């Protein structure tokens, strides 16, 4: 790396990090998800604004190839891995028997129906112009279905934390359903991305060794590999937790805990790459396993990893997402509006139907439907992963990211309005589904309170 390349990398990082933090704080002051501000910070220096005002300077500071571009891409990838690791950690202690019926019904109906509608949507759109360089229609179909069905845990938990309702059974229902949805949909996403693994590069890993193609066999292989990997990691994680639980939590060992957790994330991501699975799935599974630990030293290490991630890697990740957006050349207003309307109608309608079926009141069902419609960080990650893998083109990438941003804004605005109008209480005034069972006092840790 030359001095000029290093200067471009460092200068670009400083600009993106400062812009992401400043606009993230600004959006937070207006009770909106900071992740949107972080994306907007990157958008300022991308082809949508800086590229229009000073195209030569923009292409020099943020080149698409070269050593500085590779360095920024590495930090971007690490930010994505740490984001998924923290998202997995957040999924602890959100389940409660008190709301089990509502959670079960809403999770099944609110995920399966939108996913099926997403699959049914594909024959009615022109996929030829939306396909990325990988040219895989099956992977594109799965990504679109997931984009319709996905829910954001980090964004909606941050919104509910800011509004003072994070400890209510309403919040527990939302987060519990989102956990179940994300676990299932991450398997589908891993399958879709695995089907185009190695796109544009060296043939590599187990799929290459087994001669896995791109048809039905690829779907079966990647789905099976994702499930088997999850099972093996769960068994290995149980052994690791027992080992770490016996370790002393002294100051001298806390750095070791940080190193262990980061090493596990990187090792799991590398293992997934060799298996032909997207690396973010490995980081997500490690987070799920690590989130169940009660070892004091490990918890302290997790706080260190969390603090550094949400203040550096994850804001840079979302800023680079904004940097990639091109609202001048790759924005199709009609496609974006139509997809947002379709996704919102299907997702919100399905959650509302599931909530009413489980016995919830119409008001509670409406609030659940709007909250579960927020796609936030996971929706953005889905779009960027599909774009980087060559599954979708720049136009559909822009649509997917804007869908995640706008649905998150809609959820935050509605819930704030509902609380101000008395339509959503700050305490557990909703009737539980099973009044004979008591809910434990569980308060989910809002991962990425700043990041997503």
Coordinates of C-alpha atoms in Angstrom, one line a residue:
X1 CA 0.0 0.0 0.0
X2 CA 1.5 3.3 -1.1
X3 CA 1.4 6.5 1.0
X4 CA -1.3 7.9 -1.2
X5 CA -3.4 4.8 -0.8
X6 CA -3.0 4.9 3.0
X7 CA -3.9 8.6 3.0
X8 CA -7.1 7.9 1.1
X9 CA -8.1 5.1 3.4
X10 CA -7.5 7.0 6.6
X11 CA -9.1 10.2 5.3
X12 CA -12.1 8.3 4.0
X13 CA -12.5 6.5 7.3
X14 CA -12.4 9.7 9.3
X15 CA -14.9 11.4 7.1
X16 CA -17.3 8.4 7.2
X17 CA -17.0 7.9 10.9
X18 CA -17.5 11.5 11.9
X19 CA -20.4 11.9 9.5
X20 CA -22.0 8.7 10.7
X21 CA -21.8 9.6 14.3
X22 CA -23.0 13.2 13.8
X23 CA -26.0 12.3 11.7
X24 CA -26.7 9.3 13.8
X25 CA -27.0 11.5 16.9
X26 CA -29.1 14.0 15.0
X27 CA -31.6 11.3 14.0
X28 CA -31.6 10.0 17.5
X29 CA -32.5 13.4 18.9
X30 CA -35.7 13.2 16.8
X31 CA -36.4 9.7 18.1
X32 CA -35.6 8.1 14.8
X33 CA -33.2 5.1 14.3
X34 CA -29.6 6.3 14.4
X35 CA -28.7 3.7 11.7
X36 CA -30.5 5.9 9.2
X37 CA -28.3 8.9 10.1
X38 CA -25.3 6.7 9.8
X39 CA -26.3 5.7 6.3
X40 CA -27.0 9.3 5.4
X41 CA -23.5 10.2 6.6
X42 CA -22.1 7.8 4.0
X43 CA -24.6 9.0 1.4
X44 CA -23.1 12.5 1.6
X45 CA -19.8 11.3 0.3
X46 CA -21.1 8.9 -2.3
X47 CA -22.1 9.4 -5.9
X48 CA -25.5 10.8 -4.8
X49 CA -24.0 14.1 -3.5
X50 CA -20.3 14.4 -3.4
X51 CA -20.0 12.5 -6.7
X52 CA -22.4 15.1 -8.3
X53 CA -20.6 18.2 -6.9
X54 CA -17.0 17.0 -7.4
X55 CA -16.9 13.7 -9.3
X56 CA -13.2 13.6 -9.7
X57 CA -12.5 14.3 -6.1
X58 CA -15.0 11.7 -5.0
X59 CA -13.6 9.0 -7.2
X60 CA -10.1 9.8 -6.0
X61 CA -10.9 9.7 -2.3
X62 CA -13.2 6.6 -2.6
X63 CA -11.9 4.6 -5.5
X64 CA -13.7 1.4 -6.4
X65 CA -10.5 -0.6 -6.9
X66 CA -7.0 -0.5 -5.4
X67 CA -5.4 -0.9 -2.0
X68 CA -7.5 1.8 -0.2
X69 CA -10.7 0.3 -1.6
X70 CA -9.6 -3.2 -0.3
X71 CA -8.8 -1.8 3.1
X72 CA -12.2 0.0 3.4
X73 CA -13.9 -3.2 2.2
X74 CA -12.2 -5.2 4.9
X75 CA -13.4 -2.9 7.7
X76 CA -16.8 -3.0 6.1
X77 CA -16.9 -6.8 6.2
X78 CA -15.7 -6.8 9.8
X79 CA -18.4 -4.3 10.7
X80 CA -21.0 -6.6 9.2
X81 CA -19.7 -9.7 11.1
X82 CA -19.6 -7.8 14.4
X83 CA -23.1 -6.4 13.7
X84 CA -24.5 -10.0 13.2
X85 CA -22.6 -11.2 16.3
X86 CA -24.1 -8.5 18.5
X87 CA -27.5 -9.2 16.9
X88 CA -27.2 -12.8 17.9
X89 CA -26.2 -11.9 21.4
X90 CA -29.3 -9.7 21.8
X91 CA -31.6 -12.6 21.3
X92 CA -31.2 -13.8 24.9
X93 CA -33.8 -13.6 27.6
X94 CA -36.7 -12.3 25.5
X95 CA -39.0 -15.3 25.6
X96 CA -41.7 -15.7 28.2
X97 CA -44.4 -18.3 28.7
X98 CA -46.9 -15.5 29.4
X99 CA -47.0 -14.5 25.7
X100 CA -46.2 -17.8 24.2
X101 CA -49.5 -18.2 22.3
X102 CA -49.3 -14.8 20.7
X103 CA -45.6 -15.2 19.9
X104 CA -46.1 -18.6 18.3
X105 CA -49.0 -17.7 16.1
X106 CA -47.6 -14.3 15.1
X107 CA -44.2 -15.8 14.3
X108 CA -45.7 -18.5 12.0
X109 CA -48.3 -16.3 10.3
X110 CA -46.3 -13.1 10.3
X111 CA -43.3 -14.8 8.6
X112 CA -44.7 -17.6 6.5
X113 CA -47.4 -15.6 4.7
X114 CA -45.1 -12.7 3.7
X115 CA -42.4 -15.1 2.6
X116 CA -44.9 -17.0 0.4
X117 CA -46.2 -13.7 -1.0
X118 CA -42.6 -12.7 -1.8
X119 CA -42.1 -15.9 -3.7
X120 CA -45.4 -15.4 -5.6
X121 CA -44.3 -11.8 -6.5
X122 CA -41.3 -12.8 -8.6
X123 CA -43.3 -14.1 -11.7
X124 CA -45.0 -10.7 -12.0
X125 CA -41.9 -8.6 -12.1
X126 CA -39.1 -8.2 -14.7
X127 CA -36.3 -10.1 -13.0
X128 CA -34.0 -9.7 -16.0
X129 CA -33.3 -6.0 -15.3
X130 CA -33.0 -6.6 -11.5
X131 CA -30.6 -9.6 -11.6
X132 CA -27.0 -9.0 -10.5
X133 CA -23.9 -10.3 -12.3
X134 CA -24.4 -13.7 -10.7
X135 CA -27.5 -14.3 -12.8
X136 CA -29.1 -16.6 -10.3
X137 CA -32.9 -16.2 -10.4
X138 CA -33.5 -18.8 -7.6
X139 CA -31.2 -16.8 -5.2
X140 CA -33.0 -13.6 -6.3
X141 CA -36.4 -15.1 -5.5
X142 CA -35.3 -16.1 -2.0
X143 CA -33.8 -12.7 -1.3
X144 CA -37.0 -10.9 -2.4
X145 CA -39.1 -13.2 -0.2
X146 CA -36.8 -12.6 2.8
X147 CA -37.0 -8.8 2.2
X148 CA -40.8 -8.9 2.4
X149 CA -40.8 -11.1 5.6
X150 CA -37.8 -9.8 7.6
X151 CA -38.1 -7.8 10.9
X152 CA -35.4 -5.7 12.5
X153 CA -34.5 -6.5 16.1
X154 CA -31.9 -3.8 16.7
X155 CA -34.0 -0.9 15.3
X156 CA -37.3 -1.8 17.0
X157 CA -35.6 -2.5 20.3
X158 CA -33.9 0.9 20.2
X159 CA -37.2 2.6 19.3
X160 CA -38.9 0.9 22.2
X161 CA -36.0 1.6 24.6
X162 CA -36.2 5.4 23.7
X163 CA -40.0 5.4 24.2
X164 CA -39.8 3.7 27.6
X165 CA -41.7 0.5 26.7
X166 CA -38.8 -2.0 26.5
X167 CA -39.8 -3.8 29.7
X168 CA -43.4 -4.3 28.7
X169 CA -45.0 -7.6 27.5
X170 CA -45.7 -5.8 24.2
X171 CA -41.9 -5.4 23.7
X172 CA -41.3 -9.0 24.7
X173 CA -43.8 -10.2 22.1
X174 CA -42.2 -8.1 19.4
X175 CA -38.7 -9.2 20.2
X176 CA -39.6 -12.8 20.7
X177 CA -41.3 -13.0 17.3
X178 CA -38.4 -11.2 15.7
X179 CA -35.9 -13.6 17.1
X180 CA -37.8 -16.6 15.7
X181 CA -38.2 -15.0 12.3
X182 CA -34.5 -13.9 12.1
X183 CA -33.2 -17.4 13.0
X184 CA -35.4 -19.0 10.3
X185 CA -34.8 -16.4 7.6
X186 CA -31.0 -16.3 8.2
X187 CA -31.0 -20.0 7.1
X188 CA -32.8 -19.0 3.9
X189 CA -30.4 -16.0 3.4
X190 CA -27.4 -18.2 4.0
X191 CA -28.8 -20.7 1.4
X192 CA -29.4 -18.0 -1.2
X193 CA -25.9 -16.5 -0.7
X194 CA -24.3 -19.9 -0.7
X195 CA -25.8 -20.6 -4.1
X196 CA -23.7 -17.9 -5.7
X197 CA -20.6 -18.4 -3.5
X198 CA -17.4 -17.8 -5.3
X199 CA -19.1 -15.5 -7.9
X200 CA -16.5 -13.7 -9.9
X201 CA -13.7 -15.4 -8.0
X202 CA -11.8 -18.6 -7.3
X203 CA -13.8 -21.8 -7.0
X204 CA -13.3 -22.7 -3.4
X205 CA -14.5 -24.9 -0.5
X206 CA -16.7 -27.9 0.0
X207 CA -19.3 -27.0 -2.7
X208 CA -16.5 -26.9 -5.3
X209 CA -15.0 -30.2 -4.0
X210 CA -18.5 -31.9 -4.1
X211 CA -19.3 -30.4 -7.5
X212 CA -22.5 -28.6 -6.2
X213 CA -24.2 -26.8 -9.0
X214 CA -26.8 -24.0 -9.0
X215 CA -30.1 -26.0 -9.2
X216 CA -32.1 -27.9 -6.7
X217 CA -29.0 -29.7 -5.5
X218 CA -27.5 -26.4 -4.5
X219 CA -30.6 -25.4 -2.5
X220 CA -30.6 -28.7 -0.7
X221 CA -26.9 -28.6 0.1
X222 CA -26.8 -25.0 1.4
X223 CA -29.9 -25.4 3.5
X224 CA -28.6 -28.6 5.0
X225 CA -25.1 -27.2 5.6
X226 CA -26.6 -24.2 7.4
X227 CA -28.7 -26.3 9.7
X228 CA -25.9 -28.8 10.4
X229 CA -23.5 -25.9 11.1
X230 CA -26.0 -24.4 13.6
X231 CA -26.3 -27.8 15.3
X232 CA -22.6 -28.4 15.6
X233 CA -22.0 -24.9 16.9
X234 CA -24.7 -25.3 19.5
X235 CA -23.0 -28.5 20.8
X236 CA -19.6 -26.9 20.7
X237 CA -20.9 -23.8 22.4
X238 CA -22.3 -25.7 25.3
X239 CA -18.8 -27.2 25.9
X240 CA -17.2 -23.8 25.6
X241 CA -19.7 -22.2 28.1
X242 CA -18.9 -24.8 30.7
X243 CA -15.2 -24.2 30.2
X244 CA -15.5 -20.4 30.4
X245 CA -17.9 -20.5 33.3
X246 CA -15.0 -22.0 35.4
X247 CA -12.6 -19.3 34.5
X248 CA -11.7 -16.4 36.8
X249 CA -13.1 -13.0 35.9
X250 CA -10.1 -11.0 37.0
X251 CA -8.9 -7.9 35.2
X252 CA -6.0 -9.8 33.8
X253 CA -8.3 -12.2 32.0
X254 CA -10.8 -9.8 30.5
X255 CA -8.6 -9.0 27.5
X256 CA -8.4 -12.8 26.9
X257 CA -12.2 -13.0 26.9
X258 CA -12.3 -10.3 24.2
X259 CA -9.7 -12.1 22.1
X260 CA -11.6 -15.4 22.5
X261 CA -15.0 -13.9 21.4
X262 CA -13.5 -12.1 18.4
X263 CA -11.5 -15.1 17.4
X264 CA -14.6 -17.3 17.5
X265 CA -16.5 -14.8 15.3
X266 CA -13.6 -14.8 12.7
X267 CA -13.1 -18.6 12.9
X268 CA -16.9 -19.3 12.5
X269 CA -17.0 -16.9 9.5
X270 CA -14.0 -18.6 7.9
X271 CA -15.6 -22.0 8.5
X272 CA -18.8 -20.9 6.8
X273 CA -16.9 -19.6 3.8
X274 CA -15.2 -23.0 3.4
X275 CA -18.6 -24.7 3.7
X276 CA -20.1 -22.3 1.1
X277 CA -22.2 -20.5 3.6
X278 CA -22.3 -16.7 4.0
X279 CA -19.8 -15.6 6.8
X280 CA -22.4 -13.4 8.5
X281 CA -24.3 -16.6 9.4
X282 CA -21.3 -17.9 11.3
X283 CA -21.0 -14.6 13.3
X284 CA -24.8 -14.7 14.0
X285 CA -24.7 -18.2 15.3
X286 CA -21.7 -17.4 17.5
X287 CA -23.6 -14.5 18.9
X288 CA -26.6 -16.7 19.7
X289 CA -24.4 -19.2 21.6
X290 CA -22.4 -16.5 23.4
X291 CA -25.6 -14.7 24.4
X292 CA -26.5 -17.6 26.8
X293 CA -23.3 -17.4 28.8
X294 CA -23.3 -16.2 32.4
X295 CA -19.5 -16.2 33.0
X296 CA -18.6 -12.8 34.5
X297 CA -15.3 -12.5 32.6
X298 CA -17.1 -13.3 29.3
X299 CA -19.8 -10.8 30.0
X300 CA -17.2 -8.1 30.6
X301 CA -15.4 -9.1 27.4
X302 CA -18.7 -8.8 25.6
X303 CA -19.2 -5.3 26.8
X304 CA -15.8 -4.3 25.5
X305 CA -16.5 -5.9 22.1
X306 CA -19.9 -4.2 22.0
X307 CA -18.5 -0.8 22.8
X308 CA -15.8 -0.8 20.2
X309 CA -18.1 -2.3 17.6
X310 CA -20.9 0.2 17.9
X311 CA -18.5 3.1 18.0
X312 CA -16.2 2.2 15.1
X313 CA -16.9 -0.9 13.0
X314 CA -20.7 -0.8 12.7
X315 CA -21.0 3.0 12.0
X316 CA -18.4 2.6 9.3
X317 CA -20.3 -0.4 7.9
X318 CA -23.6 1.5 7.6
X319 CA -21.7 4.6 6.3
X320 CA -20.3 2.4 3.5
X321 CA -23.8 1.2 2.7
X322 CA -24.7 4.9 2.2
X323 CA -21.5 5.4 0.2
X324 CA -22.7 2.6 -2.2
X325 CA -26.1 4.1 -2.7
X326 CA -26.5 5.9 -6.0
X327 CA -29.8 7.8 -5.9
X328 CA -28.9 9.6 -9.2
X329 CA -28.4 6.6 -11.5
X330 CA -29.8 3.6 -9.6
X331 CA -33.0 4.8 -8.1
X332 CA -36.3 3.7 -9.6
X333 CA -39.1 5.6 -7.7
X334 CA -41.9 3.5 -9.1
X335 CA -40.2 0.2 -8.3
X336 CA -39.3 1.5 -4.8
X337 CA -42.8 2.8 -4.0
X338 CA -44.5 -0.4 -5.4
X339 CA -42.2 -2.7 -3.4
X340 CA -42.6 -0.7 -0.2
X341 CA -46.4 -0.7 -0.5
X342 CA -46.5 -4.4 -1.3
X343 CA -44.1 -5.4 1.5
X344 CA -45.8 -3.2 4.1
X345 CA -49.3 -4.4 3.2
X346 CA -48.3 -8.1 3.3
X347 CA -46.1 -8.0 6.4
X348 CA -48.4 -5.8 8.5
X349 CA -51.5 -7.5 7.3
X350 CA -50.1 -11.0 8.2
X351 CA -48.9 -9.9 11.6
X352 CA -52.3 -8.3 12.3
X353 CA -54.1 -11.4 11.3
X354 CA -51.9 -13.6 13.4
X355 CA -52.3 -11.3 16.4
X356 CA -56.1 -11.3 16.1
X357 CA -56.1 -15.1 15.6
X358 CA -54.1 -15.5 18.9
X359 CA -56.8 -13.4 20.8
X360 CA -55.2 -10.0 20.8
X361 CA -57.3 -6.9 20.8
X362 CA -57.6 -4.9 17.5
X363 CA -55.5 -2.1 19.0
X364 CA -52.8 -4.4 20.2
X365 CA -52.8 -6.1 16.8
X366 CA -52.3 -2.8 15.0
X367 CA -49.4 -1.8 17.2
X368 CA -47.8 -5.2 16.7
X369 CA -48.3 -5.0 12.9
X370 CA -46.6 -1.6 12.7
X371 CA -43.7 -2.6 15.0
X372 CA -43.0 -5.9 13.2
X373 CA -43.0 -4.0 9.8
X374 CA -39.7 -2.3 10.6
X375 CA -36.9 -3.9 8.6
X376 CA -34.0 -1.7 9.8
X377 CA -30.5 -3.2 10.1
X378 CA -31.3 -6.8 9.0
X379 CA -33.1 -5.4 5.9
X380 CA -30.1 -3.3 5.1
X381 CA -27.7 -6.2 5.7
X382 CA -29.8 -8.4 3.4
X383 CA -29.6 -5.8 0.6
X384 CA -25.9 -5.3 0.9
X385 CA -25.1 -9.0 1.1
X386 CA -27.2 -9.7 -2.0
X387 CA -25.6 -6.8 -3.8
X388 CA -22.0 -7.7 -2.9
X389 CA -22.8 -11.4 -3.9
X390 CA -24.0 -10.2 -7.3
X391 CA -27.6 -11.5 -6.7
X392 CA -29.3 -8.1 -7.2
X393 CA -28.3 -5.1 -9.3
X394 CA -27.7 -1.6 -8.0
X395 CA -31.4 -0.6 -8.6
X396 CA -32.9 -3.3 -6.5
X397 CA -30.1 -2.8 -3.9
X398 CA -31.2 0.8 -3.6
X399 CA -34.9 -0.3 -3.3
X400 CA -34.1 -2.9 -0.6
X401 CA -32.1 -0.4 1.5
X402 CA -34.7 2.4 1.2
X403 CA -37.5 -0.1 2.1
X404 CA -35.6 -0.9 5.3
X405 CA -35.1 2.8 6.1
X406 CA -38.6 3.9 5.4
X407 CA -40.3 1.1 7.2
X408 CA -38.2 1.8 10.3
X409 CA -39.1 5.5 10.2
X410 CA -42.8 4.4 9.9
X411 CA -42.6 2.2 12.9
X412 CA -40.8 4.8 15.1
X413 CA -43.2 7.5 14.1
X414 CA -46.3 5.4 14.7
X415 CA -45.2 4.0 18.1
X416 CA -44.3 7.5 19.3
X417 CA -47.7 8.7 18.2
X418 CA -49.5 5.8 19.8
X419 CA -47.9 6.4 23.2
X420 CA -48.6 10.2 23.0
X421 CA -52.3 9.4 22.2
X422 CA -52.6 6.7 24.8
X423 CA -53.0 4.0 22.2
X424 CA -49.9 2.1 23.5
X425 CA -49.3 2.1 27.3
X426 CA -45.9 2.3 28.8
X427 CA -46.8 -0.3 31.4
X428 CA -48.2 -3.9 31.0
X429 CA -51.8 -2.8 30.6
X430 CA -52.4 -5.4 27.9
X431 CA -54.1 -8.6 29.0
X432 CA -51.7 -11.5 28.8
X433 CA -52.6 -14.5 26.6
X434 CA -52.2 -16.8 29.6
X435 CA -53.1 -15.0 32.8
X436 CA -52.2 -18.0 35.0
X437 CA -48.6 -17.7 34.1
X438 CA -46.3 -15.0 35.3
X439 CA -43.7 -13.4 33.1
X440 CA -40.1 -13.3 34.4
X441 CA -38.5 -9.9 34.7
X442 CA -36.5 -9.9 31.5
X443 CA -35.1 -6.9 29.8
X444 CA -33.4 -7.4 26.4
X445 CA -30.1 -5.7 25.9
X446 CA -30.7 -3.4 22.9
X447 CA -27.8 -4.5 20.7
X448 CA -26.6 -1.8 18.4
X449 CA -28.5 0.8 20.4
X450 CA -26.4 3.0 18.4
X451 CA -25.6 0.8 15.5
X452 CA -28.9 -0.3 14.2

